[in-house]
Structures are given as structure tokens and as C-alpha cells.
Short mmCIF file of C-alpha atoms in Angstrom, two decimals:
data_model
loop_
_atom_site.label_atom_id
_atom_site.label_comp_id
_atom_site.label_asym_id
_atom_site.label_seq_id
_atom_site.Cartn_x
_atom_site.Cartn_y
_atom_site.Cartn_z
CA MET Y 1 20.37 0.31 30.04
CA ASN Y 2 17.27 2.47 30.41
CA LYS Y 3 18.70 5.89 31.29
CA SER Y 4 15.39 7.06 32.76
CA LEU Y 5 15.62 4.33 35.38
CA ILE Y 6 19.16 4.98 36.60
CA LYS Y 7 19.80 8.71 36.57
CA GLN Y 8 23.25 10.23 36.66
CA ILE Y 9 23.38 11.94 40.04
CA PRO Y 10 26.41 12.81 42.16
CA ILE Y 11 27.53 10.31 44.77
CA CYS Y 12 27.25 11.40 48.39
CA LEU Y 13 30.56 11.76 50.18
CA LEU Y 14 28.86 11.22 53.51
CA VAL Y 15 25.56 9.45 53.99
CA PHE Y 16 23.68 10.90 56.92
CA ILE Y 17 20.18 10.92 58.29
CA THR Y 18 18.21 14.08 57.62
CA GLY Y 19 15.07 14.91 59.52
CA CYS Y 20 16.29 12.77 62.41
CA VAL Y 21 18.95 14.98 63.87
CA ASN Y 22 18.19 16.40 67.32
CA LYS Y 23 19.85 16.81 70.69
CA ASN Y 24 19.88 13.02 71.12
CA THR Y 25 21.72 12.42 67.84
CA LYS Y 26 24.75 10.18 67.96
CA SER Y 27 27.00 8.41 65.47
CA ASP Y 28 27.18 4.62 65.50
CA ASP Y 29 29.98 2.42 64.17
CA SER Y 30 28.58 2.49 60.64
CA GLY Y 31 29.23 6.22 60.31
CA ILE Y 32 25.59 7.26 59.88
CA TYR Y 33 23.87 9.58 62.30
CA LEU Y 34 20.94 8.21 64.23
CA GLY Y 35 18.37 10.65 65.57
CA GLU Y 36 17.12 8.26 68.22
CA GLY Y 37 14.77 10.79 69.76
CA ASP Y 38 12.82 11.08 66.50
CA ALA Y 39 12.23 7.34 66.02
CA VAL Y 40 8.74 6.18 66.99
CA VAL Y 41 8.70 3.35 69.52
CA VAL Y 42 5.87 0.93 68.68
CA ASN Y 43 4.88 -1.03 71.79
CA ILE Y 44 3.81 -4.63 71.15
CA ASP Y 45 2.38 -6.29 74.27
CA ILE Y 46 1.73 -9.96 73.55
CA THR Y 47 -0.30 -10.40 76.76
CA LYS Y 48 -3.20 -8.16 75.73
CA PRO Y 49 -4.24 -8.89 72.13
CA GLN Y 50 -7.73 -8.34 70.77
CA LYS Y 51 -9.29 -10.75 68.29
CA LEU Y 52 -8.80 -9.42 64.77
CA LYS Y 53 -12.23 -10.52 63.53
CA ASP Y 54 -13.95 -8.88 66.52
CA LYS Y 55 -12.56 -5.45 65.60
CA PHE Y 56 -12.57 -5.23 61.81
CA ASP Y 57 -15.19 -6.27 59.26
CA SER Y 58 -14.39 -7.90 55.94
CA ILE Y 59 -15.10 -5.71 52.91
CA SER Y 60 -14.42 -8.32 50.25
CA THR Y 61 -12.34 -11.35 49.35
CA VAL Y 62 -10.33 -11.60 46.15
CA ASN Y 63 -10.45 -15.01 44.48
CA PHE Y 64 -7.55 -15.08 42.02
CA ASP Y 65 -8.55 -16.36 38.60
CA GLU Y 66 -7.65 -20.05 38.17
CA SER Y 67 -8.91 -20.42 34.60
CA VAL Y 68 -5.69 -18.92 33.21
CA LEU Y 69 -2.43 -20.48 32.07
CA ASN Y 70 -0.31 -19.13 34.95
CA ILE Y 71 -2.01 -19.40 38.35
CA ILE Y 72 -0.48 -17.47 41.23
CA GLY Y 73 0.48 -19.62 44.22
CA ILE Y 74 1.46 -17.66 47.33
CA PRO Y 75 1.73 -13.87 46.77
CA ARG Y 76 4.85 -12.62 48.58
CA ASN Y 77 4.49 -8.90 47.84
CA ILE Y 78 1.39 -6.93 46.89
CA ILE Y 79 0.96 -3.32 45.75
CA VAL Y 80 -2.44 -1.80 44.97
CA ARG Y 81 -2.72 1.05 42.49
CA GLY Y 82 -6.28 2.16 41.74
CA ASP Y 83 -8.30 -0.93 40.83
CA THR Y 84 -5.20 -3.03 40.05
CA ILE Y 85 -3.48 -5.48 42.40
CA TYR Y 86 0.14 -6.20 41.46
CA ALA Y 87 1.69 -9.26 43.08
CA LEU Y 88 4.81 -11.43 43.18
CA ASP Y 89 4.96 -15.18 43.71
CA SER Y 90 8.45 -16.29 44.72
CA GLN Y 91 7.90 -20.00 45.28
CA LYS Y 92 4.91 -21.95 43.93
CA SER Y 93 4.60 -20.27 40.53
CA PRO Y 94 7.38 -17.65 40.38
CA GLY Y 95 6.52 -14.53 38.46
CA LEU Y 96 4.92 -11.09 38.27
CA TYR Y 97 1.11 -10.90 38.24
CA ALA Y 98 -1.61 -8.25 37.98
CA TYR Y 99 -5.31 -8.60 38.83
CA LEU Y 100 -8.45 -6.53 39.11
CA GLU Y 101 -10.08 -6.55 42.53
CA ASP Y 102 -12.70 -9.00 41.26
CA GLY Y 103 -9.88 -11.51 40.74
CA ARG Y 104 -9.62 -11.32 36.94
CA GLN Y 105 -6.03 -11.65 35.79
CA LEU Y 106 -4.67 -8.78 33.70
CA PHE Y 107 -1.29 -10.39 33.00
CA ALA Y 108 1.23 -12.90 34.30
CA TYR Y 109 4.95 -12.88 33.52
CA CYS Y 110 6.42 -16.29 34.32
CA SER Y 111 9.67 -17.39 32.69
CA MET Y 112 11.98 -19.65 34.66
CA GLY Y 113 15.65 -19.89 33.67
CA SER Y 114 18.94 -18.01 33.57
CA GLY Y 115 18.36 -15.96 30.42
CA PRO Y 116 18.20 -12.14 30.47
CA LYS Y 117 14.39 -12.13 30.45
CA ASP Y 118 13.89 -14.93 32.98
CA ILE Y 119 12.50 -14.51 36.48
CA ASN Y 120 13.16 -17.25 39.06
CA CYS Y 121 12.63 -15.93 42.58
CA PRO Y 122 11.23 -12.36 42.58
CA TYR Y 123 11.28 -10.18 45.71
CA ASN Y 124 10.58 -6.52 46.48
CA LEU Y 125 7.86 -5.34 44.14
CA ASN Y 126 8.17 -1.72 42.98
CA VAL Y 127 5.41 0.02 40.99
CA THR Y 128 5.82 3.55 39.62
CA ASP Y 129 3.72 5.62 37.21
CA THR Y 130 5.61 4.17 34.24
CA ASN Y 131 7.39 0.98 35.31
CA ILE Y 132 7.28 -2.14 37.43
CA SER Y 133 10.54 -3.56 38.77
CA VAL Y 134 11.45 -6.59 40.87
CA PHE Y 135 14.63 -8.09 42.29
CA ASP Y 136 15.30 -11.68 41.22
CA THR Y 137 17.28 -13.10 44.12
CA ALA Y 138 18.20 -16.24 42.16
CA ASN Y 139 19.78 -14.39 39.22
CA LYS Y 140 20.92 -11.35 41.30
CA ARG Y 141 19.36 -8.80 39.00
CA ILE Y 142 16.65 -6.16 38.88
CA ILE Y 143 14.16 -6.74 36.07
CA VAL Y 144 12.10 -3.86 34.66
CA PHE Y 145 8.64 -4.20 33.05
CA ASP Y 146 6.15 -1.76 31.59
CA LYS Y 147 2.75 -1.36 33.27
CA LEU Y 148 1.27 -4.07 31.03
CA GLY Y 149 3.78 -6.63 32.27
CA ASN Y 150 6.04 -6.60 29.21
CA TYR Y 151 9.79 -7.04 29.73
CA LYS Y 152 11.78 -3.82 29.20
CA ASP Y 153 15.25 -4.23 30.68
CA HIS Y 154 17.39 -5.78 33.39
CA PHE Y 155 20.66 -5.03 35.14
CA ASP Y 156 22.91 -7.35 37.11
CA LEU Y 157 23.99 -6.69 40.69
CA PRO Y 158 26.86 -8.03 42.87
CA SER Y 159 26.62 -11.73 43.66
CA ASN Y 160 26.40 -11.12 47.43
CA THR Y 161 23.24 -8.97 47.06
CA GLN Y 162 20.37 -10.47 49.05
CA ASN Y 163 17.73 -7.85 48.24
CA ALA Y 164 17.55 -4.69 46.13
CA MET Y 165 15.17 -1.93 45.07
CA VAL Y 166 15.29 1.15 42.84
CA ASP Y 167 14.41 4.40 44.62
CA SER Y 168 12.60 7.49 43.35
CA SER Y 169 15.88 9.21 42.40
CA GLY Y 170 16.89 6.31 40.17
CA GLY Y 171 19.49 4.99 42.61
CA ILE Y 172 19.60 1.39 43.82
CA TRP Y 173 19.48 0.18 47.42
CA LEU Y 174 21.45 -3.02 48.03
CA ASP Y 175 20.87 -5.21 51.08
CA TYR Y 176 23.55 -7.81 51.87
CA SER Y 177 21.98 -9.10 55.11
CA ASN Y 178 24.49 -9.92 57.88
CA GLN Y 179 27.37 -11.11 55.76
CA SER Y 180 30.63 -12.04 57.48
CA SER Y 181 32.98 -11.23 54.57
CA ASP Y 182 32.31 -7.47 54.57
CA ASN Y 183 31.00 -4.86 56.99
CA ALA Y 184 28.33 -3.45 54.68
CA LYS Y 185 24.72 -4.40 55.45
CA LEU Y 186 22.98 -1.74 53.37
CA SER Y 187 24.50 0.35 50.61
CA TRP Y 188 23.31 2.78 47.97
CA LEU Y 189 24.32 2.90 44.31
CA PRO Y 190 23.57 6.31 42.73
CA ASN Y 191 23.94 4.88 39.22
CA LEU Y 192 25.45 1.87 37.49
CA THR Y 193 28.76 3.58 36.77
CA SER Y 194 29.44 4.69 40.38
CA LYS Y 195 30.77 2.87 43.41
CA SER Y 196 28.24 2.05 46.09
CA THR Y 197 28.27 3.91 49.40
CA THR Y 198 27.86 1.97 52.65
CA VAL Y 199 24.93 3.32 54.65
CA ILE Y 200 24.53 0.75 57.45
CA ASN Y 201 27.11 -1.76 58.66
CA VAL Y 202 26.55 -5.28 59.96
CA PRO Y 203 26.35 -5.30 63.78
CA GLU Y 204 29.20 -7.42 65.12
CA TYR Y 205 26.86 -9.74 67.05
CA LEU Y 206 24.93 -10.61 63.84
CA LYS Y 207 27.85 -11.29 61.50
CA GLY Y 208 27.38 -14.42 59.42
CA MET Y 209 23.62 -14.71 60.08
CA THR Y 210 22.56 -14.03 56.50
CA ILE Y 211 18.85 -14.59 56.82
CA VAL Y 212 16.57 -12.74 54.37
CA ASN Y 213 13.32 -11.17 55.57
CA MET Y 214 10.01 -11.82 53.83
CA GLN Y 215 10.17 -8.23 52.57
CA ASN Y 216 13.21 -6.10 53.44
CA PHE Y 217 12.10 -3.20 51.23
CA VAL Y 218 8.57 -1.78 51.07
CA LYS Y 219 7.86 0.88 48.44
CA LEU Y 220 5.50 3.56 49.75
CA SER Y 221 2.99 5.52 47.69
CA ASN Y 222 4.97 8.75 48.30
CA GLY Y 223 8.01 7.25 46.53
CA LYS Y 224 10.05 6.59 49.67
CA ILE Y 225 11.09 3.13 50.85
CA LEU Y 226 10.81 1.37 54.19
CA TYR Y 227 13.76 -0.87 55.05
CA MET Y 228 13.68 -3.53 57.75
CA PRO Y 229 17.17 -4.90 58.44
CA SER Y 230 17.32 -8.64 59.07
CA ILE Y 231 17.26 -9.75 62.73
CA GLU Y 232 16.87 -6.19 64.04
CA PRO Y 233 13.61 -4.72 65.46
CA LYS Y 234 14.08 -1.48 63.53
CA VAL Y 235 12.55 0.16 60.46
CA PHE Y 236 14.32 2.83 58.41
CA GLU Y 237 12.95 5.19 55.79
CA LEU Y 238 15.15 5.45 52.70
CA ASP Y 239 15.21 8.31 50.24
CA ASN Y 240 17.87 9.41 47.73
CA GLY Y 241 20.82 7.82 49.51
CA LYS Y 242 19.73 8.77 53.03
CA ALA Y 243 18.40 6.46 55.75
CA CYS Y 244 16.29 7.70 58.64
CA LEU Y 245 15.55 5.48 61.64
CA LYS Y 246 11.76 5.74 61.72
CA TYR Y 247 10.43 3.00 64.04
CA ARG Y 248 11.72 0.85 66.89
CA LEU Y 249 9.66 -2.26 67.61
CA ASP Y 250 9.42 -2.93 71.35
CA PHE Y 251 8.26 -6.51 71.93
CA ASN Y 252 8.33 -6.08 75.72
CA GLY Y 253 11.14 -8.57 76.33
CA LEU Y 254 10.22 -11.14 73.65
CA TRP Y 255 12.96 -9.98 71.29
CA PRO Y 256 16.30 -11.35 72.56
CA THR Y 257 19.02 -8.92 73.62
CA GLU Y 258 22.25 -8.61 71.66
CA ASP Y 259 24.04 -10.79 74.23
CA GLU Y 260 21.30 -13.43 74.06
CA ILE Y 261 21.43 -13.52 70.27
CA LYS Y 262 25.20 -13.87 70.30
CA LYS Y 263 25.07 -16.66 72.90
CA GLU Y 264 22.01 -18.64 71.80
CA TYR Y 265 21.56 -18.08 68.06
CA SER Y 266 24.87 -17.17 66.39
CA GLY Y 267 27.96 -19.22 65.51
CA LYS Y 268 28.81 -21.57 62.65
CA ALA Y 269 25.64 -23.63 63.15
CA TRP Y 270 23.38 -20.60 63.53
CA ALA Y 271 20.67 -21.65 61.03
CA PRO Y 272 19.23 -24.62 63.01
CA LYS Y 273 19.36 -22.58 66.21
CA PHE Y 274 17.58 -19.63 64.57
CA ARG Y 275 14.50 -21.80 63.95
CA LYS Y 276 13.81 -21.30 67.68
CA PHE Y 277 13.99 -17.49 67.47
CA PRO Y 278 10.84 -16.27 69.28
CA ILE Y 279 9.64 -13.77 66.64
CA SER Y 280 9.04 -15.18 63.15
CA ASN Y 281 7.82 -13.99 59.73
CA LEU Y 282 8.21 -10.31 60.59
CA ILE Y 283 6.75 -7.97 57.98
CA VAL Y 284 5.78 -4.28 57.96
CA GLN Y 285 3.51 -2.06 55.86
CA GLU Y 286 2.71 1.67 56.02
CA CYS Y 287 0.40 4.33 54.60
CA ASP Y 288 -0.35 7.93 55.63
CA LYS Y 289 -2.53 6.86 58.57
CA TRP Y 290 -1.28 3.44 59.65
CA PHE Y 291 1.92 1.53 60.35
CA VAL Y 292 1.28 -2.23 60.45
CA VAL Y 293 3.50 -5.00 61.84
CA GLY Y 294 2.79 -8.68 61.22
CA PHE Y 295 4.65 -11.47 63.01
CA GLY Y 296 4.40 -14.94 64.48
CA PHE Y 297 4.96 -15.97 68.10
CA GLU Y 298 4.67 -19.58 69.22
CA ASP Y 299 1.57 -20.96 67.44
CA ASN Y 300 -0.20 -17.67 66.68
CA ARG Y 301 -0.01 -14.90 64.12
CA TYR Y 302 -0.35 -11.30 65.31
CA ILE Y 303 -0.91 -7.91 63.71
CA CYS Y 304 0.07 -4.69 65.49
CA ILE Y 305 -1.58 -1.56 64.09
CA TYR Y 306 -0.10 1.83 64.97
CA ASP Y 307 -2.20 4.96 64.37
CA ARG Y 308 0.27 7.54 63.08
CA THR Y 309 -2.13 10.43 63.72
CA TYR Y 310 -3.05 9.69 67.35
CA ARG Y 311 0.21 7.85 68.19
CA CYS Y 312 -1.32 4.75 69.70
CA SER Y 313 -1.03 1.05 68.87
CA LYS Y 314 -3.16 -2.06 69.38
CA LEU Y 315 -2.25 -5.71 69.01
CA PHE Y 316 -4.60 -8.18 67.34
CA VAL Y 317 -4.39 -11.97 67.19
CA ASP Y 318 -5.54 -14.16 64.33
CA ASP Y 319 -7.11 -16.67 66.72
CA SER Y 320 -8.90 -18.49 63.89
CA ASP Y 321 -5.57 -19.20 62.11
CA THR Y 322 -6.98 -17.73 58.90
CA TYR Y 323 -4.16 -15.53 57.60
CA TYR Y 324 -0.48 -15.56 56.70
CA GLY Y 325 -0.19 -11.87 57.46
CA PRO Y 326 -0.61 -8.28 56.16
CA LYS Y 327 0.39 -7.64 52.57
CA TYR Y 328 -0.72 -4.05 51.95
CA VAL Y 329 -2.45 -1.19 53.75
CA THR Y 330 -4.31 1.97 52.74
CA ASN Y 331 -5.95 4.60 54.96
CA ASP Y 332 -9.19 2.60 54.83
CA GLU Y 333 -8.23 -1.00 54.07
CA LEU Y 334 -5.92 -3.78 55.24
CA TYR Y 335 -5.08 -6.52 52.72
CA LEU Y 336 -4.44 -9.92 54.34
CA LEU Y 337 -3.32 -13.11 52.60
CA ARG Y 338 -5.50 -16.00 53.67
CA LYS Y 339 -4.16 -19.52 54.10
CA ASP Y 340 -6.55 -20.70 51.38
CA ASP Y 341 -4.57 -18.44 48.95
CA ARG Y 342 -7.31 -15.80 48.71
CA LEU Y 343 -6.77 -12.13 49.53
CA GLU Y 344 -9.12 -10.63 52.09
CA ILE Y 345 -9.69 -6.89 52.55
CA LEU Y 346 -10.64 -5.63 56.02
CA GLU Y 347 -12.10 -2.21 56.78
CA LEU Y 348 -9.81 -0.17 59.05
CA HIS Y 349 -11.14 2.38 61.52
CA ASN Y 350 -10.23 4.05 64.80
CA ILE Y 351 -8.27 1.84 67.23
CA CYS Y 352 -7.57 4.43 69.93
CA ASN Y 353 -10.81 4.10 71.83
#
């Protein structure tokens, strides 16, 4: 195993939230401390959306090279570093890809199978200064590549792991969704020789509903990780074994209450019932200036943009049915995946006036 990836660091005896503790702090049944007063409430009012195309201009559109051997299908995750776009395809042509912003392919790693170097269903892209890593949900392993897309290493994870990501300290975050066999929903593994520590437990009303989000973990440019727990309108920030409740998403009554979820969507036959859940395809992105939420409601796709500096949010509707949703955001640009498989870049500017 690559020792630089998984560092030997002491396990925490108690996982708590730092930077979130205030007079409103309380402990929930998972044993972590939630500083509820420090979490930002992002208001999402579905009745007053603006048209996305009326507010933001298109800077450019990336046409992914189709003259190559491995052609990307539907990019699930995207990370932009300099002039390079790194992307994962989990379904149509599973693999790890890299492109220049003019669409030229730099590399593609596509190898289906169960061997140690194979990649079947990659989630949760993670790009550092030296490595790229992904979680293969089919083989339950994290695979590590160099920055040129060459295989370096892999390590296997527990079979009930639904999502995983390596953090900046070298530890591993493990998401188990809402499993019914154990209480742990999110845990942290300091290194491969240690026992994992439970950070967040499965809420009782969600037990057994093991749905996996489009992107549970989002790696930020500052090295921290955003975590969106499945079927909960919350976003945590993760760093070195600690989880801080950062955002609450207020859908103004559209998100069902705990009692409504338990009554209308849970139970042994929960999966068919969950297809009628009002909020679909929830995904979040963040940079220094913006926090972005993409989701579907009824027949429309929406994007809520929260200005972190001026603490205001606006909701936009994709009324032309052009996009799948937001895939990446910088202080100046929003990357949206189009339904024709191209990547469009919109220019972001002030939304508070």
C-alpha cells in the first residue's frame, strides 16, 4: 500500500464538530455535537424561480473528443484543475477521463472487470497535487492513479460501503447510506490498520432505505470534503475525522417531514415508493464564493445559487430542459452538463441585486 496515501495518525477517541460549537450546541443520538446555530440555512422557494439563461451568459461549450478509442458517455463527477477537466463516467463508458477545455482528450482509463486494476462503476472523484483517486462501488475499493492517469494502487473496503473518499490527512471516509444492519451511516478510518470510528448514525426513520446520492462526497479545492447524507437535506464539511454541519436546505415544505417519510416512503417495499419522492437528483457544489444546489422537482430541473459573501440565495429554473445539472463551480464559472453530453460553462456574477 502507498504509505503516502494512508498516513499513520492516531485514532480519535471522540469525534466531535469543531468550529460549530456555540450556545445552541446539542448532542444527537449519534454522539456527535451539532452546532445548529452555525449551520447556514439555504432557502429554496420553488414558486419564484428566475430563468437560468436570462441571468447568466455562456462562456464556452466543451465538446468532448469523439475521435478517440474511449469516448466518455455521461460524466458523473467533474473536477477542474487549471486547464484540465477530470471526469468520471459511471454508466455508459465507465472510467476515468481527462480533457483540455477545448475538448481534446489527455487520457482515458477504462478497464472493466474484477481484477486489481479494473474499474467498473467509479464514484467520488478526488484530485490532489500528486494523485487521482476514485471509489469503485462495484468492486468496493478505492483506486489510485498518478496525474497522467496511470494505475498506482488500490485498497479494498468493507462490502457494505456505498461511497468512500480519501481526505487530506490520508484517512478514509466511508458512507454506508441508511443500512438496517448497523447504526453507522458515516465513519472515518484513520489508516488501513485501525478500526473505523462512527461519526454519524442512521436516523431511525430512514433505516433500510439504502439509496446512493449522485455524489455523496465533493472534494473542495482547499482539501476539505462536503458530505451530503442520503435522504437528508443537510450538508456537512469533513476534515481529518471531524464533521461540521455546514448547510441546511430549506425547500419551504417540499421536503417531506420525518413522519411523512416514515409513513409514505419507508418499509420493505420502499424503493418503488421512493420514485415518487418530490425532490430528485440532488447534488451540491461549492467554492470560496458560491454554494450551488441542483435538483429536480416534477418536470423541471432547478439550480439554487447561494452567495457565501453576501448571504443571499436565488433559485433558477432550466426552463429549456437543456441541462442535467451543475457539475463544478469556481468563483467565476458554473459548469453544467448538457443533455446532449456536452459541458457548458456559464459566467457567474452578482445575484443579490
